[in-house]
PDB file of C-alpha atoms in Angstrom:
ATOM      1  CA  MET A   1      26.235  32.616  25.179  1.00  0.00           C
ATOM      2  CA  ALA A   2      23.119  30.854  26.447  1.00  0.00           C
ATOM      3  CA  THR A   3      22.612  27.272  25.370  1.00  0.00           C
ATOM      4  CA  PRO A   4      19.571  27.040  23.037  1.00  0.00           C
ATOM      5  CA  GLU A   5      16.701  24.857  24.217  1.00  0.00           C
ATOM      6  CA  PRO A   6      16.117  21.588  22.352  1.00  0.00           C
ATOM      7  CA  PRO A   7      13.499  21.963  19.598  1.00  0.00           C
ATOM      8  CA  SER A   8      11.596  18.814  20.586  1.00  0.00           C
ATOM      9  CA  ILE A   9       9.155  18.836  23.487  1.00  0.00           C
ATOM     10  CA  TRP A  10      10.410  15.353  24.389  1.00  0.00           C
ATOM     11  CA  LEU A  11      13.963  16.641  24.850  1.00  0.00           C
ATOM     12  CA  ARG A  12      12.914  19.507  27.115  1.00  0.00           C
ATOM     13  CA  PRO A  13      12.262  18.968  30.810  1.00  0.00           C
ATOM     14  CA  GLU A  14       8.870  19.949  32.152  1.00  0.00           C
ATOM     15  CA  PRO A  15       8.701  23.316  33.945  1.00  0.00           C
ATOM     16  CA  GLY A  16      10.116  23.358  37.451  1.00  0.00           C
ATOM     17  CA  ALA A  17       7.935  22.346  40.379  1.00  0.00           C
ATOM     18  CA  ARG A  18       7.505  25.888  41.695  1.00  0.00           C
ATOM     19  CA  ARG A  19       6.033  27.041  38.367  1.00  0.00           C
ATOM     20  CA  ALA A  20       4.292  23.893  37.188  1.00  0.00           C
ATOM     21  CA  ALA A  21       0.562  24.039  37.819  1.00  0.00           C
ATOM     22  CA  TYR A  22      -0.126  21.438  35.140  1.00  0.00           C
ATOM     23  CA  THR A  23       1.597  18.316  33.872  1.00  0.00           C
ATOM     24  CA  ARG A  24       1.901  17.263  30.269  1.00  0.00           C
ATOM     25  CA  GLU A  25      -0.333  14.314  31.076  1.00  0.00           C
ATOM     26  CA  GLN A  26      -3.071  16.654  32.345  1.00  0.00           C
ATOM     27  CA  ILE A  27      -2.828  18.818  29.250  1.00  0.00           C
ATOM     28  CA  ALA A  28      -2.998  15.811  26.932  1.00  0.00           C
ATOM     29  CA  GLN A  29      -5.910  14.250  28.801  1.00  0.00           C
ATOM     30  CA  THR A  30      -7.865  17.500  28.698  1.00  0.00           C
ATOM     31  CA  ALA A  31      -7.343  17.748  24.941  1.00  0.00           C
ATOM     32  CA  ILE A  32      -8.417  14.125  24.486  1.00  0.00           C
ATOM     33  CA  GLU A  33     -11.602  14.697  26.477  1.00  0.00           C
ATOM     34  CA  ILE A  34     -12.459  17.654  24.225  1.00  0.00           C
ATOM     35  CA  ALA A  35     -11.861  15.583  21.096  1.00  0.00           C
ATOM     36  CA  ASP A  36     -13.867  12.632  22.443  1.00  0.00           C
ATOM     37  CA  ALA A  37     -16.826  14.916  23.107  1.00  0.00           C
ATOM     38  CA  GLU A  38     -16.680  17.235  20.097  1.00  0.00           C
ATOM     39  CA  GLY A  39     -14.167  15.915  17.573  1.00  0.00           C
ATOM     40  CA  PHE A  40     -10.526  16.688  16.884  1.00  0.00           C
ATOM     41  CA  GLY A  41     -11.404  19.966  15.185  1.00  0.00           C
ATOM     42  CA  ALA A  42     -12.551  21.380  18.523  1.00  0.00           C
ATOM     43  CA  VAL A  43      -9.074  21.045  20.036  1.00  0.00           C
ATOM     44  CA  SER A  44      -7.110  24.275  20.220  1.00  0.00           C
ATOM     45  CA  MET A  45      -4.637  25.887  22.579  1.00  0.00           C
ATOM     46  CA  ARG A  46      -7.294  28.374  23.674  1.00  0.00           C
ATOM     47  CA  ARG A  47      -9.897  25.678  24.303  1.00  0.00           C
ATOM     48  CA  VAL A  48      -7.537  23.432  26.261  1.00  0.00           C
ATOM     49  CA  ALA A  49      -6.413  26.373  28.373  1.00  0.00           C
ATOM     50  CA  ALA A  50     -10.029  27.278  29.113  1.00  0.00           C
ATOM     51  CA  GLU A  51     -10.878  23.723  30.186  1.00  0.00           C
ATOM     52  CA  LEU A  52      -7.858  23.728  32.481  1.00  0.00           C
ATOM     53  CA  GLY A  53      -8.888  27.057  33.941  1.00  0.00           C
ATOM     54  CA  ALA A  54      -5.715  28.709  32.700  1.00  0.00           C
ATOM     55  CA  GLY A  55      -4.960  31.594  30.383  1.00  0.00           C
ATOM     56  CA  THR A  56      -3.875  30.758  26.856  1.00  0.00           C
ATOM     57  CA  MET A  57      -0.493  32.384  27.434  1.00  0.00           C
ATOM     58  CA  THR A  58      -0.061  30.256  30.550  1.00  0.00           C
ATOM     59  CA  LEU A  59      -0.503  27.122  28.473  1.00  0.00           C
ATOM     60  CA  TYR A  60       2.264  28.309  26.128  1.00  0.00           C
ATOM     61  CA  HIS A  61       4.604  28.015  29.110  1.00  0.00           C
ATOM     62  CA  TYR A  62       4.096  24.234  28.891  1.00  0.00           C
ATOM     63  CA  VAL A  63       3.342  23.711  25.192  1.00  0.00           C
ATOM     64  CA  ARG A  64       4.843  26.066  22.646  1.00  0.00           C
ATOM     65  CA  ASN A  65       2.380  25.523  19.804  1.00  0.00           C
ATOM     66  CA  LYS A  66      -0.394  23.332  18.378  1.00  0.00           C
ATOM     67  CA  ASP A  67       2.130  20.865  16.971  1.00  0.00           C
ATOM     68  CA  GLU A  68       3.483  20.181  20.446  1.00  0.00           C
ATOM     69  CA  LEU A  69      -0.056  19.795  21.780  1.00  0.00           C
ATOM     70  CA  ILE A  70      -0.730  17.229  19.055  1.00  0.00           C
ATOM     71  CA  ALA A  71       2.476  15.415  20.007  1.00  0.00           C
ATOM     72  CA  LEU A  72       1.235  15.153  23.604  1.00  0.00           C
ATOM     73  CA  ILE A  73      -2.173  13.890  22.450  1.00  0.00           C
ATOM     74  CA  ASP A  74      -0.663  11.287  20.148  1.00  0.00           C
ATOM     75  CA  ASP A  75       1.707   9.981  22.782  1.00  0.00           C
ATOM     76  CA  ALA A  76      -1.048   9.795  25.379  1.00  0.00           C
ATOM     77  CA  ILE A  77      -3.068   7.588  23.040  1.00  0.00           C
ATOM     78  CA  MET A  78       0.001   5.471  22.367  1.00  0.00           C
ATOM     79  CA  GLY A  79       0.202   4.953  26.117  1.00  0.00           C
ATOM     80  CA  GLU A  80      -3.128   3.117  25.937  1.00  0.00           C
ATOM     81  CA  LEU A  81      -1.447   0.498  23.727  1.00  0.00           C
ATOM     82  CA  ILE A  82       1.300  -0.364  26.205  1.00  0.00           C
ATOM     83  CA  ILE A  83       0.947  -3.669  28.052  1.00  0.00           C
ATOM     84  CA  PRO A  84       1.942  -3.519  31.742  1.00  0.00           C
ATOM     85  CA  GLU A  85       5.146  -5.476  32.220  1.00  0.00           C
ATOM     86  CA  ASP A  86       3.515  -8.036  34.508  1.00  0.00           C
ATOM     87  CA  GLU A  87       0.723  -8.658  31.986  1.00  0.00           C
ATOM     88  CA  ILE A  88       2.781  -9.329  28.847  1.00  0.00           C
ATOM     89  CA  PRO A  89       1.671 -12.763  27.534  1.00  0.00           C
ATOM     90  CA  GLU A  90       4.145 -15.519  26.839  1.00  0.00           C
ATOM     91  CA  GLY A  91       4.710 -16.340  23.191  1.00  0.00           C
ATOM     92  CA  TRP A  92       4.641 -14.124  20.112  1.00  0.00           C
ATOM     93  CA  ARG A  93       1.102 -15.075  19.100  1.00  0.00           C
ATOM     94  CA  ASP A  94      -0.599 -14.119  22.369  1.00  0.00           C
ATOM     95  CA  GLY A  95       1.597 -11.037  22.632  1.00  0.00           C
ATOM     96  CA  LEU A  96       0.659  -9.742  19.181  1.00  0.00           C
ATOM     97  CA  ALA A  97      -3.000 -10.501  19.854  1.00  0.00           C
ATOM     98  CA  GLU A  98      -2.920  -8.446  23.061  1.00  0.00           C
ATOM     99  CA  ILE A  99      -1.289  -5.491  21.310  1.00  0.00           C
ATOM    100  CA  ALA A 100      -3.833  -5.760  18.502  1.00  0.00           C
ATOM    101  CA  ARG A 101      -6.770  -5.664  20.925  1.00  0.00           C
ATOM    102  CA  ARG A 102      -5.370  -2.711  22.833  1.00  0.00           C
ATOM    103  CA  THR A 103      -4.763  -0.843  19.586  1.00  0.00           C
ATOM    104  CA  ARG A 104      -8.278  -1.559  18.346  1.00  0.00           C
ATOM    105  CA  ASP A 105      -9.800  -0.434  21.631  1.00  0.00           C
ATOM    106  CA  ALA A 106      -7.861   2.848  21.563  1.00  0.00           C
ATOM    107  CA  PHE A 107      -8.951   3.677  18.016  1.00  0.00           C
ATOM    108  CA  LEU A 108     -12.567   2.823  18.769  1.00  0.00           C
ATOM    109  CA  ARG A 109     -12.514   4.957  21.936  1.00  0.00           C
ATOM    110  CA  HIS A 110     -11.007   7.835  19.984  1.00  0.00           C
ATOM    111  CA  PRO A 111     -12.265   7.586  16.373  1.00  0.00           C
ATOM    112  CA  TRP A 112     -10.942  11.085  15.666  1.00  0.00           C
ATOM    113  CA  SER A 113      -7.393   9.840  16.265  1.00  0.00           C
ATOM    114  CA  PHE A 114      -7.123   8.944  12.567  1.00  0.00           C
ATOM    115  CA  GLU A 115      -7.135  12.700  11.911  1.00  0.00           C
ATOM    116  CA  ILE A 116      -4.016  13.367  13.988  1.00  0.00           C
ATOM    117  CA  PRO A 117      -1.137  14.554  11.775  1.00  0.00           C
ATOM    118  CA  GLN A 118       1.865  12.287  12.170  1.00  0.00           C
ATOM    119  CA  GLY A 119       5.084  14.017  13.200  1.00  0.00           C
ATOM    120  CA  GLU A 120       8.651  13.019  12.549  1.00  0.00           C
ATOM    121  CA  GLU A 121       9.335  11.645  16.008  1.00  0.00           C
ATOM    122  CA  GLY A 122       7.503   9.570  18.543  1.00  0.00           C
ATOM    123  CA  GLY A 123       7.164  10.334  22.217  1.00  0.00           C
ATOM    124  CA  PRO A 124       8.134   8.085  25.114  1.00  0.00           C
ATOM    125  CA  ASN A 125       4.937   6.017  24.992  1.00  0.00           C
ATOM    126  CA  GLY A 126       5.248   5.477  21.256  1.00  0.00           C
ATOM    127  CA  THR A 127       8.849   4.407  21.716  1.00  0.00           C
ATOM    128  CA  LYS A 128       7.884   2.012  24.517  1.00  0.00           C
ATOM    129  CA  HIS A 129       5.080   0.531  22.397  1.00  0.00           C
ATOM    130  CA  PHE A 130       7.492  -0.088  19.526  1.00  0.00           C
ATOM    131  CA  GLU A 131       9.995  -1.684  21.900  1.00  0.00           C
ATOM    132  CA  GLN A 132       7.306  -4.015  23.266  1.00  0.00           C
ATOM    133  CA  SER A 133       6.256  -4.969  19.747  1.00  0.00           C
ATOM    134  CA  LEU A 134       9.836  -5.784  18.740  1.00  0.00           C
ATOM    135  CA  ALA A 135      10.407  -7.761  21.950  1.00  0.00           C
ATOM    136  CA  ILE A 136       7.333  -9.877  21.242  1.00  0.00           C
ATOM    137  CA  VAL A 137       8.179 -10.678  17.602  1.00  0.00           C
ATOM    138  CA  ALA A 138      11.802 -11.419  18.518  1.00  0.00           C
ATOM    139  CA  GLY A 139      10.456 -14.784  19.645  1.00  0.00           C
ATOM    140  CA  THR A 140       9.469 -15.713  16.096  1.00  0.00           C
ATOM    141  CA  GLY A 141      13.043 -16.487  15.099  1.00  0.00           C
ATOM    142  CA  LEU A 142      12.655 -14.523  11.857  1.00  0.00           C
ATOM    143  CA  ASP A 143      15.182 -11.916  10.745  1.00  0.00           C
ATOM    144  CA  ARG A 144      14.714  -8.354  11.925  1.00  0.00           C
ATOM    145  CA  MET A 145      13.105  -7.021   8.746  1.00  0.00           C
ATOM    146  CA  GLU A 146      10.551  -9.824   8.710  1.00  0.00           C
ATOM    147  CA  GLN A 147       9.866  -9.129  12.370  1.00  0.00           C
ATOM    148  CA  LEU A 148       9.162  -5.501  11.471  1.00  0.00           C
ATOM    149  CA  GLU A 149       6.942  -6.618   8.609  1.00  0.00           C
ATOM    150  CA  ILE A 150       4.887  -8.758  11.002  1.00  0.00           C
ATOM    151  CA  VAL A 151       4.374  -5.804  13.338  1.00  0.00           C
ATOM    152  CA  ALA A 152       3.286  -3.661  10.390  1.00  0.00           C
ATOM    153  CA  LEU A 153       0.973  -6.392   9.080  1.00  0.00           C
ATOM    154  CA  VAL A 154      -0.909  -6.687  12.361  1.00  0.00           C
ATOM    155  CA  ASP A 155      -1.082  -2.892  12.634  1.00  0.00           C
ATOM    156  CA  ASP A 156      -2.503  -2.657   9.119  1.00  0.00           C
ATOM    157  CA  TYR A 157      -5.231  -5.156   9.956  1.00  0.00           C
ATOM    158  CA  VAL A 158      -6.167  -3.344  13.168  1.00  0.00           C
ATOM    159  CA  PHE A 159      -6.126   0.104  11.547  1.00  0.00           C
ATOM    160  CA  GLY A 160      -8.314  -1.117   8.698  1.00  0.00           C
ATOM    161  CA  PHE A 161     -10.781  -2.782  11.043  1.00  0.00           C
ATOM    162  CA  ALA A 162     -11.016   0.273  13.294  1.00  0.00           C
ATOM    163  CA  LEU A 163     -11.402   2.669  10.372  1.00  0.00           C
ATOM    164  CA  ARG A 164     -14.189   0.597   8.828  1.00  0.00           C
ATOM    165  CA  THR A 165     -15.921   0.167  12.178  1.00  0.00           C
ATOM    166  CA  ASN A 166     -15.776   3.869  12.948  1.00  0.00           C
ATOM    167  CA  THR A 167     -17.120   4.669   9.479  1.00  0.00           C
ATOM    168  CA  VAL A 168     -20.058   2.282   9.874  1.00  0.00           C
ATOM    169  CA  ARG A 169     -20.807   3.598  13.350  1.00  0.00           C
ATOM    170  CA  ALA A 170     -20.744   7.176  12.079  1.00  0.00           C
ATOM    171  CA  SER A 171     -23.307   6.254   9.421  1.00  0.00           C
ATOM    172  CA  ALA A 172     -25.450   3.815  11.342  1.00  0.00           C
ATOM    173  CA  GLY A 173     -25.269   5.362  14.777  1.00  0.00           C
ATOM    174  CA  PRO A 174     -25.932   3.149  17.776  1.00  0.00           C
ATOM    175  CA  ASP A 175     -28.684   1.211  15.947  1.00  0.00           C
ATOM    176  CA  PRO A 176     -27.636  -0.427  12.644  1.00  0.00           C
ATOM    177  CA  ALA A 177     -31.143  -1.884  12.354  1.00  0.00           C
ATOM    178  CA  ALA A 178     -32.582   1.624  11.990  1.00  0.00           C
ATOM    179  CA  LEU A 179     -30.243   2.321   9.088  1.00  0.00           C
ATOM    180  CA  ALA A 180     -31.173  -1.027   7.523  1.00  0.00           C
ATOM    181  CA  ASP A 181     -34.828   0.011   7.737  1.00  0.00           C
ATOM    182  CA  GLU A 182     -33.996   3.280   6.009  1.00  0.00           C
ATOM    183  CA  TRP A 183     -31.886   1.777   3.225  1.00  0.00           C
ATOM    184  CA  GLY A 184     -33.629  -1.575   2.739  1.00  0.00           C
ATOM    185  CA  GLY A 185     -36.256  -0.505   0.199  1.00  0.00           C
ATOM    186  CA  ALA A 186     -33.832   1.414  -2.001  1.00  0.00           C
ATOM    187  CA  ILE A 187     -31.343  -1.448  -1.997  1.00  0.00           C
ATOM    188  CA  ARG A 188     -34.048  -3.981  -2.860  1.00  0.00           C
ATOM    189  CA  ALA A 189     -35.099  -1.858  -5.835  1.00  0.00           C
ATOM    190  CA  ARG A 190     -31.487  -1.478  -6.972  1.00  0.00           C
ATOM    191  CA  ILE A 191     -30.745  -5.202  -6.692  1.00  0.00           C
ATOM    192  CA  ASP A 192     -33.915  -6.136  -8.586  1.00  0.00           C
ATOM    193  CA  SER A 193     -32.951  -3.781 -11.414  1.00  0.00           C
ATOM    194  CA  LEU A 194     -29.610  -5.508 -12.030  1.00  0.00           C
ATOM    195  CA  PRO A 195     -29.320  -8.101 -14.845  1.00  0.00           C
ATOM    196  CA  ASP A 196     -28.985 -11.631 -13.456  1.00  0.00           C
ATOM    197  CA  ASP A 197     -26.246 -12.623 -15.893  1.00  0.00           C
ATOM    198  CA  GLU A 198     -24.009  -9.644 -15.058  1.00  0.00           C
ATOM    199  CA  PHE A 199     -24.334  -9.626 -11.244  1.00  0.00           C
ATOM    200  CA  PRO A 200     -25.044 -13.210 -10.196  1.00  0.00           C
ATOM    201  CA  HIS A 201     -22.970 -13.098  -7.000  1.00  0.00           C
ATOM    202  CA  LEU A 202     -24.358  -9.774  -5.828  1.00  0.00           C
ATOM    203  CA  LYS A 203     -27.927 -10.910  -6.402  1.00  0.00           C
ATOM    204  CA  ALA A 204     -27.260 -14.224  -4.679  1.00  0.00           C
ATOM    205  CA  PHE A 205     -25.733 -12.409  -1.711  1.00  0.00           C
ATOM    206  CA  PHE A 206     -28.903 -10.431  -1.038  1.00  0.00           C
ATOM    207  CA  GLY A 207     -31.211 -13.229  -2.236  1.00  0.00           C
ATOM    208  CA  ALA A 208     -34.887 -12.762  -2.921  1.00  0.00           C
ATOM    209  CA  GLY A 209     -35.875 -11.949   0.642  1.00  0.00           C
ATOM    210  CA  ASP A 210     -35.845  -8.780   2.681  1.00  0.00           C
ATOM    211  CA  PRO A 211     -32.532  -6.885   2.156  1.00  0.00           C
ATOM    212  CA  ARG A 212     -33.003  -5.348   5.580  1.00  0.00           C
ATOM    213  CA  ASP A 213     -32.142  -8.690   7.184  1.00  0.00           C
ATOM    214  CA  VAL A 214     -29.002  -8.926   5.065  1.00  0.00           C
ATOM    215  CA  LEU A 215     -27.964  -5.381   6.011  1.00  0.00           C
ATOM    216  CA  VAL A 216     -28.448  -6.022   9.724  1.00  0.00           C
ATOM    217  CA  GLU A 217     -26.368  -9.180   9.459  1.00  0.00           C
ATOM    218  CA  LEU A 218     -23.745  -7.317   7.433  1.00  0.00           C
ATOM    219  CA  PHE A 219     -23.422  -4.478   9.951  1.00  0.00           C
ATOM    220  CA  GLU A 220     -23.246  -6.882  12.870  1.00  0.00           C
ATOM    221  CA  ASN A 221     -20.572  -8.898  11.074  1.00  0.00           C
ATOM    222  CA  VAL A 222     -18.456  -5.894  10.120  1.00  0.00           C
ATOM    223  CA  ILE A 223     -18.332  -4.205  13.523  1.00  0.00           C
ATOM    224  CA  GLY A 224     -18.885  -7.114  15.887  1.00  0.00           C
ATOM    225  CA  GLU A 225     -16.382  -8.436  18.399  1.00  0.00           C
ATOM    226  CA  THR A 226     -16.310 -11.873  16.788  1.00  0.00           C
ATOM    227  CA  ARG A 227     -15.468 -10.327  13.405  1.00  0.00           C
ATOM    228  CA  PHE A 228     -12.301  -8.767  14.793  1.00  0.00           C
ATOM    229  CA  GLU A 229     -11.208 -11.958  16.504  1.00  0.00           C
ATOM    230  CA  ARG A 230     -11.850 -14.092  13.407  1.00  0.00           C
ATOM    231  CA  GLY A 231      -9.827 -11.764  11.223  1.00  0.00           C
ATOM    232  CA  LEU A 232      -7.011 -11.540  13.751  1.00  0.00           C
ATOM    233  CA  GLU A 233      -6.865 -15.324  13.935  1.00  0.00           C
ATOM    234  CA  LEU A 234      -6.487 -15.528  10.156  1.00  0.00           C
ATOM    235  CA  VAL A 235      -3.639 -13.008  10.214  1.00  0.00           C
ATOM    236  CA  LEU A 236      -1.848 -14.832  13.033  1.00  0.00           C
ATOM    237  CA  ASP A 237      -2.367 -18.192  11.296  1.00  0.00           C
ATOM    238  CA  GLY A 238      -0.606 -16.782   8.237  1.00  0.00           C
ATOM    239  CA  ILE A 239       2.282 -15.520  10.345  1.00  0.00           C
ATOM    240  CA  GLU A 240       2.558 -18.913  12.032  1.00  0.00           C
ATOM    241  CA  ARG A 241       2.771 -20.646   8.645  1.00  0.00           C
ATOM    242  CA  ARG A 242       5.566 -18.261   7.618  1.00  0.00           C
ATOM    243  CA  ILE A 243       7.501 -19.042  10.814  1.00  0.00           C
ATOM    244  CA  GLU A 244       7.082 -22.791  10.260  1.00  0.00           C
ATOM    245  CA  ARG A 245       8.499 -22.499   6.730  1.00  0.00           C
ATOM    246  CA  ALA A 246      11.504 -20.588   8.037  1.00  0.00           C
ATOM    247  CA  GLN A 247      12.448 -23.286  10.549  1.00  0.00           C
TER     248      GLN A 247
END
């Protein structure tokens, strides 16, 4: 009786050299380029095969279905988070900061990546990323569950920042000032209509001047490089305080 093939793409070897015209990395990169240009919804087995110059049935020789294609895409993006071994910073704080920046950059390069369905298992890059994260927080001296919580905390901050930034960029486009021009008058009218005694902080935030200036400042603050670094510093400061209390 023939031995059944493993169900996971990560447990199956790639096709033999004499039959392999494409690598998994090539397939994943092609799919990512389609999604970067047109959105995740444009990715399909047929479309990827066409971009590779292959027949759809040929692609099924490498990837059995859409779920496996998604697994390749997800793991390729996770590869962008991995720090080269000779570039891993010393100390947990610098290490977490480097992972956070790489994660942010990946999600901003590929805003559609938030739409990727999450499978049950990670690929080799995802596993390596998790190993690097655990190696970095091992230097905190905290117990293993607190180490995991720290990794999750930094991830949550980065995911939230990237999601908000991508949302603002999708609305504002490359020029937040243009959106401020469009919305400024309506916001001014809305703010002026609010009772002073019920919304004192909101009215003080926008002030009596031009709301356009406030909106431009707000957009620049929300999606700017300094905003990410300030928030990351606050998160790391909190982690440092927790480590100090544990000593």
